[in-house]
Coordinates of C-alpha atoms and ligand atoms in Angstrom, one line a residue:
X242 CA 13.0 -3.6 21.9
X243 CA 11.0 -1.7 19.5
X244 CA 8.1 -1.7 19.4
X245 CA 6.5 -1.1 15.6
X246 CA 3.2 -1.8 13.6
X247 CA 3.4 -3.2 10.0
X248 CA 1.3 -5.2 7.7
X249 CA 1.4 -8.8 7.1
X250 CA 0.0 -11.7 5.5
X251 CA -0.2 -14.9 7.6
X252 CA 0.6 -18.1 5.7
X253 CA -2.4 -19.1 3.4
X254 CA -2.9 -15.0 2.8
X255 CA -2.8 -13.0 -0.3
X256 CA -3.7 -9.7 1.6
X257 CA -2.2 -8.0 4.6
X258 CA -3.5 -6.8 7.5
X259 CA -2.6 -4.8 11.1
X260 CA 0.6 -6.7 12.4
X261 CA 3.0 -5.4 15.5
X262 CA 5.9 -6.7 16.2
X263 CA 9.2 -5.7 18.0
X264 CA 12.5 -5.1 16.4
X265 CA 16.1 -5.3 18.1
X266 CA 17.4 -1.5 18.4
X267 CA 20.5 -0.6 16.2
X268 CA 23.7 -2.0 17.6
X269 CA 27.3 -1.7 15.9
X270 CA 27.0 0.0 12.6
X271 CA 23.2 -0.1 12.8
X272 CA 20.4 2.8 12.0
X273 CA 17.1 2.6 12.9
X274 CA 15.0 4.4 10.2
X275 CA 11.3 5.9 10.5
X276 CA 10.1 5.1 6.9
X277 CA 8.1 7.1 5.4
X278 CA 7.3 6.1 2.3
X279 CA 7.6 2.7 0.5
X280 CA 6.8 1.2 -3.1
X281 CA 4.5 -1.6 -3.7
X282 CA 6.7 -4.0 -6.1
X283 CA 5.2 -6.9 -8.3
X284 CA 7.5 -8.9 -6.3
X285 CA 5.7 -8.4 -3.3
X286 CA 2.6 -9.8 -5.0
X287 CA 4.9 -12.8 -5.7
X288 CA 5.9 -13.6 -2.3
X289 CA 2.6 -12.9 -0.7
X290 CA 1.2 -15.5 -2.9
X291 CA 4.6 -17.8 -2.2
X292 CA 5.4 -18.4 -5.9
X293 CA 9.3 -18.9 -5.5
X294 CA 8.1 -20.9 -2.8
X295 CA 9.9 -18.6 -0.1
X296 CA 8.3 -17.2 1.8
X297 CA 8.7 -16.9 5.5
X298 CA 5.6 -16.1 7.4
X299 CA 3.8 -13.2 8.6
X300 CA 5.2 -12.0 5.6
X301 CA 5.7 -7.8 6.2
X302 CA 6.5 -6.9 2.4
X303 CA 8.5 -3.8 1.6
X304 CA 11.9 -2.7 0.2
X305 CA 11.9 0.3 -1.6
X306 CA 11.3 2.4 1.2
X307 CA 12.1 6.3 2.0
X308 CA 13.1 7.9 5.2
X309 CA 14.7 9.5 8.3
X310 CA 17.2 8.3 10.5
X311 CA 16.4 8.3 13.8
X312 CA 18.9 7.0 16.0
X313 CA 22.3 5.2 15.2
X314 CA 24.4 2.5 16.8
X315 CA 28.0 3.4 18.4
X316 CA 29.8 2.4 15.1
X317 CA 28.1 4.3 12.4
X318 CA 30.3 7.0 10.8
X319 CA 28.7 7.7 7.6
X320 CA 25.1 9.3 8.7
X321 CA 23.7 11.2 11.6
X322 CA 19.8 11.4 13.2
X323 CA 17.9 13.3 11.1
X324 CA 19.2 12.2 7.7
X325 CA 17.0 11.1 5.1
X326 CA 17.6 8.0 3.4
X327 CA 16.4 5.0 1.4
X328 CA 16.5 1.5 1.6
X329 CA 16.4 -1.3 -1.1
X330 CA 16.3 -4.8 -1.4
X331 CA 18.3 -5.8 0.5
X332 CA 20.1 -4.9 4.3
X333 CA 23.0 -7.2 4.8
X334 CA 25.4 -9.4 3.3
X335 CA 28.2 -11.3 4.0
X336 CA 30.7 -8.3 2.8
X337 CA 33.7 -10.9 2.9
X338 CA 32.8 -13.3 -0.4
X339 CA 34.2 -12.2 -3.6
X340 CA 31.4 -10.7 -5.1
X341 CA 30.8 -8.5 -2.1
X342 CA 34.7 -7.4 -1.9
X343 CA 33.8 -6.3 -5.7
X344 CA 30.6 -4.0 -4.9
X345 CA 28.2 -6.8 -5.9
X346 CA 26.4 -7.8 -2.8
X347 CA 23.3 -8.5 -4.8
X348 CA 25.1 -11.2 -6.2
X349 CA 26.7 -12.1 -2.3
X350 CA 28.2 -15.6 -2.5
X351 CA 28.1 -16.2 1.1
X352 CA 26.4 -19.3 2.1
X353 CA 22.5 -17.3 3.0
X354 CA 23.3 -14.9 -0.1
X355 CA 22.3 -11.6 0.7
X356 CA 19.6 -10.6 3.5
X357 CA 16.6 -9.4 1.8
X358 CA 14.9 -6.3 3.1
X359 CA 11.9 -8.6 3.7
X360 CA 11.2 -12.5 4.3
X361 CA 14.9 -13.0 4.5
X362 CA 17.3 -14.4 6.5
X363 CA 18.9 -12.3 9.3
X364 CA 23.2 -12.3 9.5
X365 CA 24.7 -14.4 6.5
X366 CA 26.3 -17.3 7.3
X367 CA 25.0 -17.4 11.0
X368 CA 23.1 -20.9 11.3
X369 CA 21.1 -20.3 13.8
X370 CA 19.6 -16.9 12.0
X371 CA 18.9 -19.1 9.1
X372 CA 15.7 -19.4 10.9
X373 CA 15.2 -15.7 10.7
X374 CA 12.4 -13.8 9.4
X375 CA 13.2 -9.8 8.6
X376 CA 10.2 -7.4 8.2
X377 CA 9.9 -5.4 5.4
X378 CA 9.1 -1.3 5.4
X379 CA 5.5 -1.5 5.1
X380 CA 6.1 -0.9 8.8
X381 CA 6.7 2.3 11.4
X382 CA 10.4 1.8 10.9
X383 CA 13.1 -0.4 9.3
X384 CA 17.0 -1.2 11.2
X385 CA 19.7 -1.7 9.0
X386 CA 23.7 -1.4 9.1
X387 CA 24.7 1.8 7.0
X388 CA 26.5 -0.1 4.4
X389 CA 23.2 -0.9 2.9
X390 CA 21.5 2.8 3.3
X391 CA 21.7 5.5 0.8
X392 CA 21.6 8.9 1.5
X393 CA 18.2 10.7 -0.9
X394 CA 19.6 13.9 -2.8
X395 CA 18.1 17.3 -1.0
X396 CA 15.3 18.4 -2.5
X397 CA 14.0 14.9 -4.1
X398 CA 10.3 14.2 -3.0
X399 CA 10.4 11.6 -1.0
X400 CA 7.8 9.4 -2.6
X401 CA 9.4 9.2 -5.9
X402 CA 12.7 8.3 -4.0
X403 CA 11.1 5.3 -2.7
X404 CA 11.0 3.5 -6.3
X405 CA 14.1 4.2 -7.6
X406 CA 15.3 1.8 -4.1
X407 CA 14.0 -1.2 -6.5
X408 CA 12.4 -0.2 -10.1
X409 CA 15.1 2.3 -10.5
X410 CA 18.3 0.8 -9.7
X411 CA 17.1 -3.0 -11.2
X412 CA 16.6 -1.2 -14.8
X413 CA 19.6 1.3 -14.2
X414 CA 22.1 -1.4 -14.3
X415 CA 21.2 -3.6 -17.0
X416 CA 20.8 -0.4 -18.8
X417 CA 24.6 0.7 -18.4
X418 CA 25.9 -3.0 -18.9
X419 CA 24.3 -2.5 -22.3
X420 CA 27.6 0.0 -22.7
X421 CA 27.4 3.1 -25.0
X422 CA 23.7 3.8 -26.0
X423 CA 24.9 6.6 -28.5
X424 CA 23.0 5.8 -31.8
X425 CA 21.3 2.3 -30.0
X426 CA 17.9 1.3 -30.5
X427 CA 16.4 -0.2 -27.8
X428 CA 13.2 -1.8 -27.3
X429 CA 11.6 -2.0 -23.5
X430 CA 9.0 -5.0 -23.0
X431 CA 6.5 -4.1 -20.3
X432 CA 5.9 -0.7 -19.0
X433 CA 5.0 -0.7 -15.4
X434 CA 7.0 0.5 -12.8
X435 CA 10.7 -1.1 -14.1
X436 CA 9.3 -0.4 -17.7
X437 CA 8.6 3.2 -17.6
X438 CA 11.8 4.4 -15.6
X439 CA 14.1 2.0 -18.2
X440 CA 12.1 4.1 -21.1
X441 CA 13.5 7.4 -18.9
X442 CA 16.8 5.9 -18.5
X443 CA 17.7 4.7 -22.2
X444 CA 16.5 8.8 -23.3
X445 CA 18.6 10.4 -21.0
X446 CA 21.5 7.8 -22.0
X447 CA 21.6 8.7 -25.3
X448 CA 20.0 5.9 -27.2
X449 CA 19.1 7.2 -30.8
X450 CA 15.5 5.3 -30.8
X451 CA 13.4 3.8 -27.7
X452 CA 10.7 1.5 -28.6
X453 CA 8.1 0.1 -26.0
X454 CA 6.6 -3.4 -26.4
X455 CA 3.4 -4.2 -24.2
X456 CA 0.6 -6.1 -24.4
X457 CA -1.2 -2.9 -23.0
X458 CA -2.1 -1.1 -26.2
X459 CA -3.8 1.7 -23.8
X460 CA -0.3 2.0 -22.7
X461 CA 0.8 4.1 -26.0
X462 CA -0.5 7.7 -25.2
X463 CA 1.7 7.2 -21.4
X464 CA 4.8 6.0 -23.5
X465 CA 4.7 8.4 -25.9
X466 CA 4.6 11.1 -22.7
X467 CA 7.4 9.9 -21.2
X468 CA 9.5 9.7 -24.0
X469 CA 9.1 6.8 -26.5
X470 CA 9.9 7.0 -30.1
X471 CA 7.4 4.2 -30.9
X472 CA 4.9 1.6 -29.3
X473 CA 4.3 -1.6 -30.1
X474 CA 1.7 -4.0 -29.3
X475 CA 3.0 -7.6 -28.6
X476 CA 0.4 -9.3 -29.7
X477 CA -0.4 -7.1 -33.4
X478 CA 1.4 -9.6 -35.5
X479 CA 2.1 -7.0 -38.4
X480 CA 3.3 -4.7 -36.1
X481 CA 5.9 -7.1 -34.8
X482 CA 7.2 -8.5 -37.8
X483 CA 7.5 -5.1 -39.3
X484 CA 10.0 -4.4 -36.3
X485 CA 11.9 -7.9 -36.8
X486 CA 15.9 -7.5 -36.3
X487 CA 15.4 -3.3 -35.5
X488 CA 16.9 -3.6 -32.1
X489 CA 20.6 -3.8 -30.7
X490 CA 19.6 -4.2 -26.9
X491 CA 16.1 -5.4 -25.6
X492 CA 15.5 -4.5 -21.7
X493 CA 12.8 -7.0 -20.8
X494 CA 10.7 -6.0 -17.5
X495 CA 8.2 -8.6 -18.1
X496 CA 7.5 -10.2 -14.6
X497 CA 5.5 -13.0 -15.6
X498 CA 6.4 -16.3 -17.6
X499 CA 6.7 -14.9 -21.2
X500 CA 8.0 -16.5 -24.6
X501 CA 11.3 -15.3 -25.1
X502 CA 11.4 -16.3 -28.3
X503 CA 9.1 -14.0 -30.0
X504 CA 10.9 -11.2 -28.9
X505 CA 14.6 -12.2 -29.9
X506 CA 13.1 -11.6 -33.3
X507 CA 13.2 -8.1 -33.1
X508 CA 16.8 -8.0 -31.9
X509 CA 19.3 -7.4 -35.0
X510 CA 22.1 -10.0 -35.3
X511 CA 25.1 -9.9 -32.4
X512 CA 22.1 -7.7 -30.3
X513 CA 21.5 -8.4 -26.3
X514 CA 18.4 -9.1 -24.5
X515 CA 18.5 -8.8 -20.5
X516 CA 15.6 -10.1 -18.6
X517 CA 15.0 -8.3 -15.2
X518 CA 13.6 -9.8 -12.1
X519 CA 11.9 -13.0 -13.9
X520 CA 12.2 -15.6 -11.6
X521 CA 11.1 -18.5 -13.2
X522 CA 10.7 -20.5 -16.3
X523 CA 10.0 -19.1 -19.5
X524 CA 6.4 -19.8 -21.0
X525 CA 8.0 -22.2 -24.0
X526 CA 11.9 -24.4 -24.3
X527 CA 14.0 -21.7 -25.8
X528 CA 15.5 -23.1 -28.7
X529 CA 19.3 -22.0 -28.8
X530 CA 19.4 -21.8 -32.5
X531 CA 17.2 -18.8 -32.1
X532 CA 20.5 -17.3 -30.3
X533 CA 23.1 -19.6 -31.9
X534 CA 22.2 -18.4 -35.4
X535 CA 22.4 -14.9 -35.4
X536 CA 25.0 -14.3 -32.5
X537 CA 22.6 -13.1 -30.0
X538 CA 23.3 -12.6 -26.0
X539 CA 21.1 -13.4 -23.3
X540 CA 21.3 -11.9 -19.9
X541 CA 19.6 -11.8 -16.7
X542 CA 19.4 -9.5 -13.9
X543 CA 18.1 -9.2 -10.5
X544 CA 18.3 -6.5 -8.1
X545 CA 21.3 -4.1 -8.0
X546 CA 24.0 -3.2 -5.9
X547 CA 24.6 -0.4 -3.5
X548 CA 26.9 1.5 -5.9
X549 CA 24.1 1.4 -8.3
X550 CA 21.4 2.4 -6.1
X551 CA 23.6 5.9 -5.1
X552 CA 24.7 6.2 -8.8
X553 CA 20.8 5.7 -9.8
X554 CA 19.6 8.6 -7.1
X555 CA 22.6 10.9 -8.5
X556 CA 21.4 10.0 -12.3
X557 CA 17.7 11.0 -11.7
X558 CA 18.8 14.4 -9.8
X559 CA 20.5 15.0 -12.5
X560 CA 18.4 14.5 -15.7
X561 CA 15.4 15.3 -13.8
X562 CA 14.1 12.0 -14.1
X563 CA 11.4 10.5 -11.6
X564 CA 8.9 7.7 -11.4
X565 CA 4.9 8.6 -12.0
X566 CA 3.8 7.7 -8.4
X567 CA 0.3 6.7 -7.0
X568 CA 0.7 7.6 -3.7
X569 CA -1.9 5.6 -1.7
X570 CA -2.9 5.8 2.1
X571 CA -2.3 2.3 4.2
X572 CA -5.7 0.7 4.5
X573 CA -5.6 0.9 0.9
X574 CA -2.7 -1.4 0.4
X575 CA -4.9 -4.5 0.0
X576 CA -7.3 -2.4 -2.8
X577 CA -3.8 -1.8 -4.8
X578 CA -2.2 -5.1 -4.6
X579 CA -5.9 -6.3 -6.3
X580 CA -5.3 -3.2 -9.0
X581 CA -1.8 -4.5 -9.6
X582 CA -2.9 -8.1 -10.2
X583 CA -4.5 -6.3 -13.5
X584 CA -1.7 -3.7 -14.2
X585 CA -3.8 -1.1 -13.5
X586 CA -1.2 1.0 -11.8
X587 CA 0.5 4.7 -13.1
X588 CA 3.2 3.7 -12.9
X589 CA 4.2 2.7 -9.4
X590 CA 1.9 2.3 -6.3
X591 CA 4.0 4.4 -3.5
X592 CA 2.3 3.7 0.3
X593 CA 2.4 6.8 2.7
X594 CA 3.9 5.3 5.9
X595 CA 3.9 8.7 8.0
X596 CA 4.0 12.5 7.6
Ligands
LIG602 ZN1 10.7 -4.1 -5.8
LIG603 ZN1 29.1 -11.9 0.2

């Protein structure tokens, strides 16, 4: 066994605290993986405080996590020790269901869906492991079968890796299921950690005009930096109508019940809106006249798959795109999960595991 010291919550706790624990080493196409860096996600606040009503406790949080391999089971073929690598959301699925066979494990139809990185079950479909509870990266080291590991591009800092594990590849793909940005306008609601690397990612995609909608108006100044062709402020009521029906695709990254409704105004007839990672009921009853009417689409999104987390790394290399990171030492994880309650975060909290 190995032996390795995280940070939980205990049921009943919204902060973490010193937890060891021992984890089965690698076997078959397993890697165990030192991490060295790893996000804090608003999802983590969520299943700390167990509002999907999920959570499997001690809760050890973390999956967007940077680092080195440092040994490998007998069947692994696609890394070596020493490689550096990221994982996501998620380290197993059922690979067998349809939606694996198609490269969408995310979406993994097999009867546990897929394992998540954290508070999740352990081998899909295996009764008995139904019962199990997997430990996220804010630990000494994560074990995962390759399938789910991605290889970091050389010379990426590690601690901007780590976000584009979740943040990075959850905006990416709603982003290119939009299709063909060329002479889009897009609006982004929210910019936090999802919200500022969508702003990056609809620039560097082509869109002819990015707007920002927050409730945050000290926000602008930081949108405008990385790229925005206008703020808004959600709740200046002029401001908003004078944008009514300017957008063809909204991106929402709002993680919190919201009213959907006052944003499909701004989208212009036959335009799509994809909400990211809200899971949960919207603040009012959408009326489906406010779609019906004018033709509009309404998507959601949750995660992404493996493809789209090696794409993602490959896109950022290349555009020179990379999350704004607060990297923050461990005993302060409990002071940043307060600041993130409040948003006060630019733009991603990233924890420094080890050297
Ligand atoms: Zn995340
Ligand atoms: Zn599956």
């Amino acid at each position: 066994m190995i032996t390795t010291n995280g940070y939980a919550a205990q049921k009943g706790e919204h902060t973490v605290s010193p937890f060891t624990f021992e984890r089965d080493p690698p076997k078959g196409n397993e890697m165990l993986i030192q991490v060295l860096y790893c996000g804090i996600c608003h999802s983590d606040l969520e299943l700390l405080e167990n509002n999907w009503g999920i959570t499997k406790y001690p809760c050890v949080p973390g999956h967007e996590a940077a680092g080195r391999v440092t040994s490998i089971g007998p069947e692994v073929t696609k890394f070596a020790v020493g490689d550096i690598v990221g994982v996501g959301c998620m380290i197993d699925s059922c690979l067998q269901c349809q939606a694996c066979k198609e490269g969408w494990e995310n979406h993994c139809e097999g009867p546990n869906g897929p394992t998540m990185t954290y508070s999740g079950y352990l081998s899909p479909g295996d009764k008995e492991a139904a019962e199990y509870n997997t430990f996220g990266a804010w630990s000494d080291n994560l074990v995962v079968r390759e399938e789910f590991v991605v290889k970091i591009p050389e010379n990426m800092p590690l601690e901007e890796a780590a976000p584009l594990m979740c943040p990075g590849t959850d905006t990416f793909g709603p982003m290119r299921r939009f299709g063909d940005l060329s002479g889009k306008r897009i609006a982004i609601l929210g910019l936090g950690g999802p919200g500022h690397m969508a702003l990056q990612f609809a620039k560097a995609m082509g869109a002819e005009y990015v707007a920002v909608v927050s409730t945050h108006a000290a926000k602008r100044d930081a949108a405008f930096q990385l790229g925005a062709d206008e703020f808004i402020v959600s709740t200046d009521a002029d401001q908003m109508r004078s944008f009514a029906k300017s957008f063809h695709h909204i991106l929402s990254t709002i993680p919190v019940p919201f009213d959907l409704a006052h944003y499909l105004a701004l989208l212009r007839r036959r335009g799509t809106i994809t909400v990211m990672g809200l899971l949960g009921p919207y603040k009012s009853i959408l009326n489906n006249i406010d779609l019906a009417a004018r033709g509009l689409s309404l998507t959601g999104s949750m995660i992404g798959s493996v493809a789209e987390t090696k794409e993602v790394l490959d896109f950022c290399q290349k555009h020179s795109i990379s999350p704004l990171v607060e990297v923050i030492d461990k005993k302060d994880i409990n002071q940043a999960l307060e600041r993130l309650r409040v948003a006060d975060v630019r733009f991603r909290f990233v924890i420094k595991i080890a050297e």
